Coordinates of C-alpha atoms in Angstrom, one line a residue:
I62 CA 20.9 -7.7 6.6
A63 CA 17.2 -6.7 6.5
A64 CA 16.9 -3.8 3.9
D65 CA 13.8 -4.7 2.8
G66 CA 11.9 -1.5 3.0
V67 CA 8.9 0.1 5.0
H68 CA 6.4 -2.9 4.9
S69 CA 9.6 -5.2 5.8
F70 CA 8.6 -9.3 5.5
A71 CA 11.9 -9.7 7.8
R72 CA 11.0 -7.5 10.2
R73 CA 6.9 -9.0 10.6
S74 CA 8.3 -12.5 10.2
F75 CA 10.6 -11.9 13.9
G76 CA 7.4 -9.6 15.3
I77 CA 9.6 -6.4 15.5
P78 CA 6.7 -3.5 16.0
M79 CA 7.1 -0.4 14.8
M80 CA 6.2 2.8 17.7
G81 CA 5.2 5.8 16.8
Q82 CA 2.0 7.5 14.5
N83 CA 1.4 4.5 12.0
T84 CA -1.4 6.8 9.7
M85 CA -0.5 10.5 9.3
Q86 CA -1.6 11.2 5.9
N87 CA -3.3 8.8 3.2
L88 CA -1.8 10.6 -0.2
I89 CA -2.3 9.5 -3.7
N90 CA 1.4 9.4 -5.8
V91 CA 0.9 10.6 -9.4
H92 CA 4.2 9.9 -11.4
F93 CA 3.8 11.4 -14.8
R94 CA 6.7 12.5 -17.4
T95 CA 6.3 15.2 -19.5
N96 CA 7.0 15.7 -23.0
S97 CA 10.0 18.1 -24.4
H98 CA 8.0 20.7 -25.2
L99 CA 5.7 20.4 -21.9
S100 CA 9.9 20.1 -19.8
K101 CA 10.9 22.8 -21.4
M102 CA 7.9 25.5 -21.0
L103 CA 7.8 24.4 -17.4
M104 CA 11.6 24.4 -16.9
K105 CA 12.1 27.7 -19.6
D106 CA 13.5 29.9 -16.1
S107 CA 16.9 29.7 -15.0
D108 CA 16.2 29.3 -10.9
Q109 CA 13.6 26.5 -10.4
A110 CA 12.4 25.2 -7.8
M111 CA 12.6 21.1 -6.1
L112 CA 9.0 21.8 -4.7
H113 CA 5.6 23.5 -5.3
F114 CA 2.9 23.3 -3.7
V115 CA -0.3 24.3 -5.7
Y116 CA -3.8 25.6 -3.7
N117 CA -6.4 26.1 -5.7
S118 CA -10.3 25.6 -6.4
Q119 CA -9.7 22.3 -8.5
L120 CA -6.1 20.7 -6.6
V121 CA -4.5 21.5 -3.6
G122 CA -1.1 18.7 -4.2
A123 CA 2.4 19.4 -3.7
F124 CA 4.1 19.1 -7.3
V125 CA 8.4 17.1 -6.9
C126 CA 10.8 18.1 -9.8
H127 CA 13.1 14.9 -9.9
D128 CA 14.1 16.3 -12.8
G129 CA 12.5 18.4 -15.0
R130 CA 14.5 18.5 -18.0
K131 CA 13.8 15.1 -18.5
G132 CA 10.3 15.9 -17.6
E133 CA 10.1 13.4 -14.5
W134 CA 7.4 14.7 -12.1
V135 CA 5.5 13.0 -9.2
L136 CA 2.3 14.4 -7.5
Q137 CA 1.2 14.3 -4.1
I138 CA -2.5 14.7 -3.5
P139 CA -4.3 14.0 0.0
F140 CA -6.3 11.0 -0.1
F141 CA -9.3 10.0 2.4
P142 CA -10.4 6.6 2.3
P143 CA -13.1 4.8 2.5
Y144 CA -14.7 8.3 1.8
Q145 CA -12.7 8.7 -1.3
T146 CA -11.6 5.6 -3.4
M147 CA -9.2 5.4 -6.6
D148 CA -12.2 6.1 -8.8
D149 CA -11.9 9.3 -7.6
F150 CA -8.1 9.3 -9.3
S151 CA -8.7 7.6 -12.4
I152 CA -6.3 8.4 -15.9
G153 CA -8.8 10.8 -16.8
K154 CA -9.3 13.2 -13.7
V155 CA -5.7 12.8 -12.6
R156 CA -4.5 14.3 -16.0
E157 CA -7.3 17.2 -14.7
M158 CA -5.6 17.4 -12.0
V159 CA -1.8 17.5 -13.3
W160 CA -3.4 20.2 -16.0
A161 CA -4.8 22.3 -13.0
G162 CA -1.6 22.2 -10.7
L163 CA 0.7 23.1 -14.3
G164 CA -1.3 25.9 -14.9
G165 CA -5.0 26.3 -15.3
M166 CA -4.5 24.5 -19.1
D167 CA -6.5 21.7 -20.5
S168 CA -5.4 19.0 -23.1
N169 CA -7.9 21.3 -25.5
E170 CA -5.4 24.6 -24.4
A171 CA -2.3 22.4 -24.1
N172 CA -1.6 22.4 -28.0
E173 CA 1.7 20.6 -28.1
C174 CA 2.3 19.8 -24.6
D175 CA 1.7 17.1 -23.2
F176 CA 2.4 14.0 -20.4
D177 CA 2.2 10.8 -19.6
V178 CA 1.0 9.3 -16.2
L179 CA 3.3 6.4 -15.8
S180 CA 1.5 5.1 -12.9
I181 CA -1.3 5.9 -9.9
R182 CA -0.4 4.8 -6.8
P183 CA -1.9 5.0 -2.6
W184 CA 0.2 5.5 -0.3
T185 CA 0.3 6.1 3.6
M186 CA 2.8 8.5 4.9
S187 CA 4.0 7.5 8.9
S188 CA 6.5 8.3 11.5
L189 CA 7.8 5.0 12.6
V190 CA 10.6 3.5 14.0
A191 CA 11.3 -0.2 14.5
Q192 CA 10.6 -1.0 18.4
S193 CA 14.0 -3.1 18.1
Y194 CA 16.5 -3.4 15.4
V195 CA 17.9 -6.5 15.9
N196 CA 16.2 -10.2 16.5
K197 CA 16.4 -12.0 19.5
S198 CA 18.8 -14.6 17.7
N199 CA 21.1 -11.6 17.4
N200 CA 21.3 -12.8 13.5
M201 CA 19.1 -10.7 12.0
V202 CA 19.5 -6.8 11.9
L203 CA 17.3 -3.9 10.0
V204 CA 19.0 -1.2 8.1
G205 CA 16.8 2.2 6.4
D206 CA 13.4 1.9 5.7
A207 CA 12.7 -1.5 7.3
A208 CA 13.8 0.4 10.5
H209 CA 12.7 3.4 10.4
A210 CA 9.3 5.4 8.2
F211 CA 9.2 9.2 8.1
P212 CA 7.0 12.0 6.1
P213 CA 9.1 12.9 3.2
A214 CA 9.8 16.1 4.6
G215 CA 13.0 17.2 4.0
G216 CA 15.0 13.8 2.8
F217 CA 15.8 12.3 6.4
G218 CA 14.3 8.3 5.1
M219 CA 17.4 8.3 2.4
N220 CA 20.0 10.3 4.9
T221 CA 19.3 8.3 8.4
G222 CA 19.5 4.9 6.0
L223 CA 22.9 5.4 4.2
Q224 CA 23.9 6.8 8.1
D225 CA 22.6 3.3 9.2
S226 CA 25.0 0.9 6.7
H227 CA 27.4 3.3 7.3
N228 CA 27.2 2.3 10.9
L229 CA 26.9 -1.1 10.5
A230 CA 29.0 -2.0 7.2
W231 CA 32.2 -1.3 9.3
R232 CA 31.0 -3.6 12.6
L233 CA 30.0 -6.6 10.2
A234 CA 33.3 -5.8 8.8
L235 CA 35.3 -6.5 12.2
L236 CA 32.6 -9.4 13.1
L237 CA 33.6 -11.6 10.1
R238 CA 37.2 -11.6 11.2
S239 CA 36.8 -12.1 14.8
S240 CA 36.9 -15.1 17.5
N241 CA 35.4 -13.0 20.4
H242 CA 32.0 -14.5 21.3
H243 CA 31.3 -11.1 22.8
M244 CA 31.5 -9.1 20.4
A245 CA 29.2 -11.2 18.0
S246 CA 26.7 -10.3 21.0
S247 CA 28.1 -6.7 21.6
V248 CA 28.5 -5.8 17.9
L249 CA 24.6 -5.3 16.9
T250 CA 23.1 -4.0 20.5
K251 CA 26.1 -1.4 20.3
Y252 CA 24.5 -0.6 16.2
E253 CA 21.1 -0.4 17.2
S254 CA 21.9 1.7 20.5
D255 CA 24.0 4.0 18.1
R256 CA 21.4 4.5 15.4
K257 CA 17.8 3.7 16.5
P258 CA 18.3 7.6 19.1
I259 CA 19.4 8.9 16.1
A260 CA 16.1 7.5 14.2
T261 CA 13.4 8.5 16.7
Q262 CA 15.1 11.6 16.7
N263 CA 15.1 12.4 12.7
A264 CA 11.3 11.0 12.6
A265 CA 10.0 14.0 14.9
L266 CA 12.7 16.6 13.0
S267 CA 10.8 15.0 10.3
V268 CA 7.3 15.5 11.8
R269 CA 7.7 19.2 13.1
N270 CA 9.1 19.9 9.5
Y271 CA 6.1 18.0 7.7
N272 CA 3.8 20.5 9.9
R273 CA 5.6 23.1 8.5
T274 CA 4.2 22.4 5.5
L275 CA 0.7 23.5 6.8
R276 CA 1.5 26.7 7.8
I277 CA 0.7 27.9 3.8
A278 CA -2.4 25.9 3.6
K279 CA -3.7 27.2 6.7
A280 CA -3.0 30.8 5.0
C281 CA -5.1 29.8 2.2
Y282 CA -7.6 28.4 5.5
L283 CA -7.5 24.5 4.7
D284 CA -7.1 23.4 7.5
A285 CA -5.3 20.0 7.7
Q286 CA -7.7 19.5 10.9
H287 CA -11.0 19.9 9.2
P288 CA -11.2 16.7 6.5
A289 CA -10.0 14.8 9.7
L290 CA -12.9 16.0 11.3
L291 CA -14.7 15.9 8.6
T292 CA -14.1 11.6 8.1
T293 CA -14.5 11.4 11.8
V294 CA -17.8 13.3 12.0
L295 CA -18.8 10.6 9.1
G296 CA -17.7 7.4 11.0
S297 CA -19.6 8.4 14.1
P298 CA -22.9 8.0 14.9
P299 CA -25.2 8.9 13.8
M300 CA -23.8 10.1 10.4
S301 CA -22.0 6.5 10.6
L302 CA -25.9 4.4 10.1
L303 CA -26.1 6.1 6.9
P304 CA -25.2 4.0 3.6
L305 CA -21.3 4.8 2.6
E306 CA -22.6 5.8 -0.8
T307 CA -24.2 8.7 0.6
R308 CA -21.3 9.5 3.0
Q309 CA -19.2 9.4 0.1
V310 CA -21.3 12.4 -2.0
M311 CA -21.4 14.3 1.2
F312 CA -17.4 14.3 1.5
R313 CA -16.8 15.4 -1.7
R314 CA -19.6 17.8 -2.2
L315 CA -18.2 19.5 1.0
V316 CA -14.5 19.3 -0.1
R317 CA -15.5 21.0 -3.4
V318 CA -17.0 24.1 -1.2
A319 CA -14.2 24.1 1.0
M320 CA -11.9 24.3 -1.8
M321 CA -14.0 27.2 -3.7
P322 CA -12.6 30.3 -2.6
L323 CA -9.3 29.5 -3.8
A324 CA -10.7 30.6 -7.4
S325 CA -10.3 34.5 -6.1
L326 CA -6.4 33.8 -6.3
T327 CA -6.7 33.5 -9.7
S328 CA -9.6 35.7 -10.4
L329 CA -8.6 39.0 -12.3
N330 CA -10.7 41.0 -9.9
S331 CA -8.6 41.7 -6.6
S332 CA -10.7 40.4 -3.4
L333 CA -10.5 41.4 0.1
H334 CA -10.5 37.2 0.4
A335 CA -7.4 36.6 -2.1
N336 CA -6.2 40.1 -0.4
H337 CA -5.8 38.2 3.3
I338 CA -4.7 34.6 1.7
E339 CA -1.5 37.2 0.1
R340 CA -0.9 38.6 3.5
N341 CA -1.3 35.8 5.2
V342 CA 1.6 34.2 2.7
Q343 CA 3.8 36.7 2.4
S344 CA 3.8 37.0 6.4
I345 CA 5.1 33.7 6.2
L346 CA 7.8 34.2 3.8
E347 CA 8.8 37.3 5.1
S348 CA 9.2 35.8 8.6
G349 CA 11.6 33.0 7.9
G350 CA 8.4 30.2 7.9
S351 CA 9.3 28.8 4.4
L352 CA 10.3 24.7 4.2
P353 CA 13.8 24.4 5.0
L354 CA 15.8 21.6 3.5
V355 CA 19.0 21.9 4.9
F356 CA 19.6 20.8 8.7
P357 CA 23.7 21.3 9.7
K358 CA 22.9 20.5 13.0
Y359 CA 21.1 16.9 12.3
E360 CA 22.9 16.2 9.2
I361 CA 26.4 16.9 9.6
G362 CA 26.5 17.0 13.8
F363 CA 24.5 14.2 14.8
S364 CA 26.6 12.4 17.4
Y365 CA 26.5 9.4 19.0
E366 CA 27.1 10.2 22.9
H367 CA 25.3 8.5 25.6
G368 CA 22.2 10.6 26.6
A369 CA 22.0 13.3 23.8
H370 CA 19.2 12.8 22.8
S371 CA 17.7 12.8 25.3
K372 CA 15.8 16.4 26.0
K373 CA 13.1 17.0 23.7
E374 CA 14.6 19.7 20.7
D375 CA 13.2 23.1 20.4
A376 CA 11.9 23.5 16.9
S377 CA 13.2 27.0 16.4
N378 CA 16.4 25.7 16.6
D379 CA 15.9 22.3 13.4
T380 CA 18.0 24.6 11.2
K381 CA 21.0 25.8 13.6
G382 CA 24.5 25.4 12.0
Y383 CA 27.1 22.9 12.9
C384 CA 29.3 23.6 15.5
P385 CA 32.4 20.6 15.6
R386 CA 33.0 19.1 18.9
M387 CA 35.9 16.9 19.8
R388 CA 34.0 15.6 22.4
V389 CA 32.6 11.2 22.5
G390 CA 30.7 10.3 20.0
H391 CA 30.6 13.3 17.8
R392 CA 32.1 13.5 14.1
L393 CA 36.0 14.1 13.7
P394 CA 36.0 17.8 12.8
H395 CA 36.8 18.8 9.3
T396 CA 40.8 19.9 10.4
I397 CA 43.7 20.7 7.4
L398 CA 46.5 18.9 9.0
E399 CA 50.3 18.9 6.9
V400 CA 51.7 15.6 6.2
W401 CA 55.0 15.8 7.5
N402 CA 57.5 14.9 5.0
S403 CA 59.1 11.4 6.6
S404 CA 55.1 10.3 6.3
I405 CA 54.8 10.8 2.7
S406 CA 57.2 7.7 2.2
H407 CA 54.8 5.6 3.8
A408 CA 52.6 6.6 0.0
R409 CA 51.0 9.8 -1.4
D410 CA 47.5 7.6 -2.7
G411 CA 44.6 7.2 -0.1
W412 CA 45.1 10.6 1.5
S413 CA 41.9 12.5 1.2
V414 CA 44.6 15.9 -0.1
L415 CA 43.3 19.1 -0.3
E416 CA 44.0 22.2 -2.4
T417 CA 45.3 25.2 0.1
T418 CA 46.5 28.0 -0.1
S419 CA 46.8 29.4 3.3
H420 CA 49.6 27.2 3.9
E421 CA 52.9 28.4 2.4
A422 CA 55.8 25.8 1.2
E423 CA 59.4 26.3 -0.2
D424 CA 58.6 23.1 -2.1
P425 CA 54.9 23.2 -2.5
S426 CA 55.4 19.5 -4.6
D427 CA 56.6 18.1 -0.9
S428 CA 53.4 19.5 0.9
L429 CA 50.1 17.4 1.3
F430 CA 47.5 19.1 3.3
I431 CA 44.2 16.7 4.4
T432 CA 41.1 16.7 6.3
L433 CA 40.9 15.2 9.7
T434 CA 37.5 14.1 9.4
D435 CA 37.8 10.8 7.8
I436 CA 41.3 9.9 9.2
S437 CA 40.3 6.7 9.8
S438 CA 39.4 5.4 6.3
Q439 CA 42.2 6.8 5.1
L440 CA 44.9 5.3 7.1
R441 CA 43.2 2.0 5.8
K442 CA 44.0 3.3 2.2
V443 CA 47.3 4.6 2.4
L444 CA 48.4 1.4 4.7
S445 CA 46.8 -1.2 2.4
Y446 CA 44.5 -2.0 5.0
D447 CA 41.9 -4.6 3.9
T448 CA 39.6 -4.4 7.0
P449 CA 38.4 -1.0 8.7
V450 CA 40.7 0.1 10.8
F451 CA 40.7 2.3 14.2
T452 CA 42.7 5.3 14.8
L453 CA 44.6 6.6 17.3
L454 CA 45.3 10.4 17.1
V455 CA 48.3 11.5 20.0
L456 CA 48.5 15.3 20.4
G457 CA 51.5 16.1 21.6
A458 CA 55.4 15.7 20.4
L459 CA 56.5 11.6 22.0
P460 CA 59.7 11.2 23.5
A461 CA 61.4 8.0 21.6
S462 CA 61.7 6.0 25.0
S463 CA 57.6 6.0 25.3
L464 CA 57.2 5.0 21.4
T465 CA 57.7 1.5 21.4
S466 CA 56.5 0.2 25.3
M467 CA 53.4 2.5 23.3
R468 CA 53.4 0.4 20.0
Q469 CA 53.7 -2.8 22.5
A470 CA 50.0 -1.9 24.5
I471 CA 48.8 -0.8 21.1
D472 CA 49.6 -4.2 19.6
K473 CA 48.6 -5.9 22.7
V474 CA 45.0 -4.2 22.7
S475 CA 44.7 -4.5 19.6
N476 CA 45.6 -8.4 19.4
K477 CA 43.5 -9.2 21.9
M478 CA 40.3 -7.2 20.9
N479 CA 41.2 -8.4 17.3
T480 CA 40.8 -4.7 16.4
P481 CA 43.3 -3.2 13.8
L482 CA 44.1 0.6 15.6
I483 CA 46.2 2.3 13.4
M484 CA 48.5 5.2 15.4
A485 CA 48.9 9.0 14.2
N486 CA 50.6 11.7 16.4
I487 CA 50.1 15.1 16.0
L488 CA 51.9 18.1 16.7
P489 CA 51.3 21.4 16.7
E490 CA 54.8 22.7 14.8
A491 CA 57.1 20.7 12.3
P492 CA 60.3 19.0 14.5
S493 CA 63.4 20.8 14.2
D494 CA 65.3 17.6 14.2
E495 CA 64.1 14.7 11.7
D496 CA 65.9 12.2 13.4
N497 CA 63.3 12.3 16.3
V498 CA 60.4 11.1 13.9
S499 CA 60.0 7.8 13.1
E500 CA 59.9 6.4 9.5
N501 CA 57.0 4.0 10.7
N502 CA 54.9 6.5 12.6
I503 CA 52.4 8.5 10.9
T504 CA 52.9 12.4 11.6
L505 CA 50.8 15.3 11.1
I506 CA 51.4 18.5 11.8
D507 CA 48.1 21.0 13.2
S508 CA 50.1 24.2 12.7
Q509 CA 46.9 26.1 13.6
R510 CA 46.4 24.3 16.6
V511 CA 43.5 23.6 15.9
I512 CA 42.9 20.0 17.7
W513 CA 43.7 22.0 21.1
K514 CA 41.7 24.5 21.1
L515 CA 38.6 22.2 20.2
M516 CA 40.1 19.7 22.9
S517 CA 40.1 22.2 25.2
E518 CA 36.8 23.6 25.2
E519 CA 35.3 20.3 26.4
S520 CA 37.5 20.5 29.5
S521 CA 39.9 22.2 31.9
D522 CA 42.9 22.3 30.0
T523 CA 44.0 25.3 28.5
A524 CA 44.9 25.5 24.5
D525 CA 47.9 27.8 24.8
N526 CA 50.8 25.1 26.4
P527 CA 49.6 22.1 24.2
C528 CA 49.4 19.2 26.1
N529 CA 49.5 15.5 25.4
A530 CA 46.1 13.9 24.8
M531 CA 44.7 10.6 22.8
V532 CA 41.6 10.5 19.9
I533 CA 40.3 7.0 19.2
V534 CA 39.0 7.4 16.3
R535 CA 36.4 4.8 15.1
P536 CA 36.0 3.2 11.2
D537 CA 33.3 5.9 11.0
G538 CA 34.6 9.1 11.8
H539 CA 32.9 9.4 15.5
I540 CA 35.5 9.3 18.2
S541 CA 34.7 6.6 20.4
S542 CA 37.7 8.2 23.4
A543 CA 38.8 11.3 24.1
E544 CA 41.6 12.3 26.6
F545 CA 44.1 14.3 27.8
V546 CA 47.0 12.7 29.2
E547 CA 49.7 13.9 32.3
K548 CA 52.9 14.9 31.0
G549 CA 55.0 11.8 31.1
T550 CA 52.6 9.4 31.9
I551 CA 51.5 8.6 28.2
S552 CA 53.1 5.6 27.8
T553 CA 51.5 4.0 30.9
A554 CA 48.4 5.6 30.1
V555 CA 47.7 4.4 26.8
E556 CA 46.6 0.4 27.1
K557 CA 44.1 1.9 29.6
I558 CA 42.7 5.0 26.7
I559 CA 42.9 2.1 23.7
S560 CA 41.1 -0.6 25.9
K561 CA 38.4 1.8 27.3
G562 CA 38.0 3.4 23.8
L563 CA 37.7 0.2 21.8
E564 CA 35.3 -1.4 24.0
S565 CA 33.0 1.7 23.9
A566 CA 32.7 1.5 20.2
V567 CA 32.5 -2.5 19.7

């Protein structure tokens, strides 16, 4: 498992290239720690932001507050090599920039306030996704930053890496206990086909969100394209014929000239230029153009549905809310279900128990309400499995005559594929005769019929008359199969549906 970062030695050793924008922007990261006096001053307001974008005549940069109480900060400053060098970011010059960003104080005015510069490092912002997540021999797999690199505009890099691990862990666990050679070649291929489209989608989203951060700069009449154009001009004839040192001096002077008008923002006297900038910024903020940091549609609603990521996303929908779907590839929705009494005897520990007042019971101690979202993980704990498990959710009442044949079909497919599968029966109401509910069967009650409604939204069947349906849930909580079944055919259809659901996942 190659989780060795964006400069992955393993990835390069196997000759796997990264695809996308290799250099979007060079930056300097300044990690500094404020002392207790400065920390208190910076955190004196109760409503503190994590990101602070600073535009003034001495500094254009972004302060990232990692832990304001403990004084942990990072300042990101645009860097333009070769016309700027690390000499432009000596510790003395960097301290001046930090003070300029923290309120225009210099070291003489700071009194008891101070900070320590812990590191000054250059880095390159990229938007890249590995061409392949698996090597040709199928014995090396990329995870996290080794597989993708995004602009740090939304936290997508870390979240995407965690999702990679969540997708891969259960696959490897099943693979290690399997003697199925076909599974060995398909498990990692399935991991790539699941995760690479998500990484590509999140890379594009990160770029869009990074571009949103540039809108305020443009409102201050600072266009990110101008330095890029300047470096292009300086690197092309006839300017390229001049000595590099001469071009470096020219670049530094031109940058200072471009930043000089920002001094009007801190002037006590109002100016036409400052008023224009204030109106521009205010217009962006009032129209909802600030930097969004919550993306439910992508963070919760991402899916492994085939072809779901082929169309180009509309940037205006990036912050759209999450809409639960009972569709293949999507996460199993959060639905509150009651564990029926006969099922509680299995174990009370292991369930993701919810405290809810929306359901009334004669004896609250006998009521156990859970979320359906991570049902496979819950059942693994409740039934003490030492490996990840798939779950077969059977919606609707099951005739006692069907249970035996269904369990036989489940055991047959599960043993054939060496993949644990647990069945749970979901009913729209509590059984009138508990004798009809097997003590060996997990029974859950969806009294609001939410699952049927969600299923019906994906098909022509109605939710008014709950019928049988089967849903296969992967160990990571994503749906691998969801189908309605005609009444009376469930026992004969189960083997085909289970086989289809497991094969599509592994």
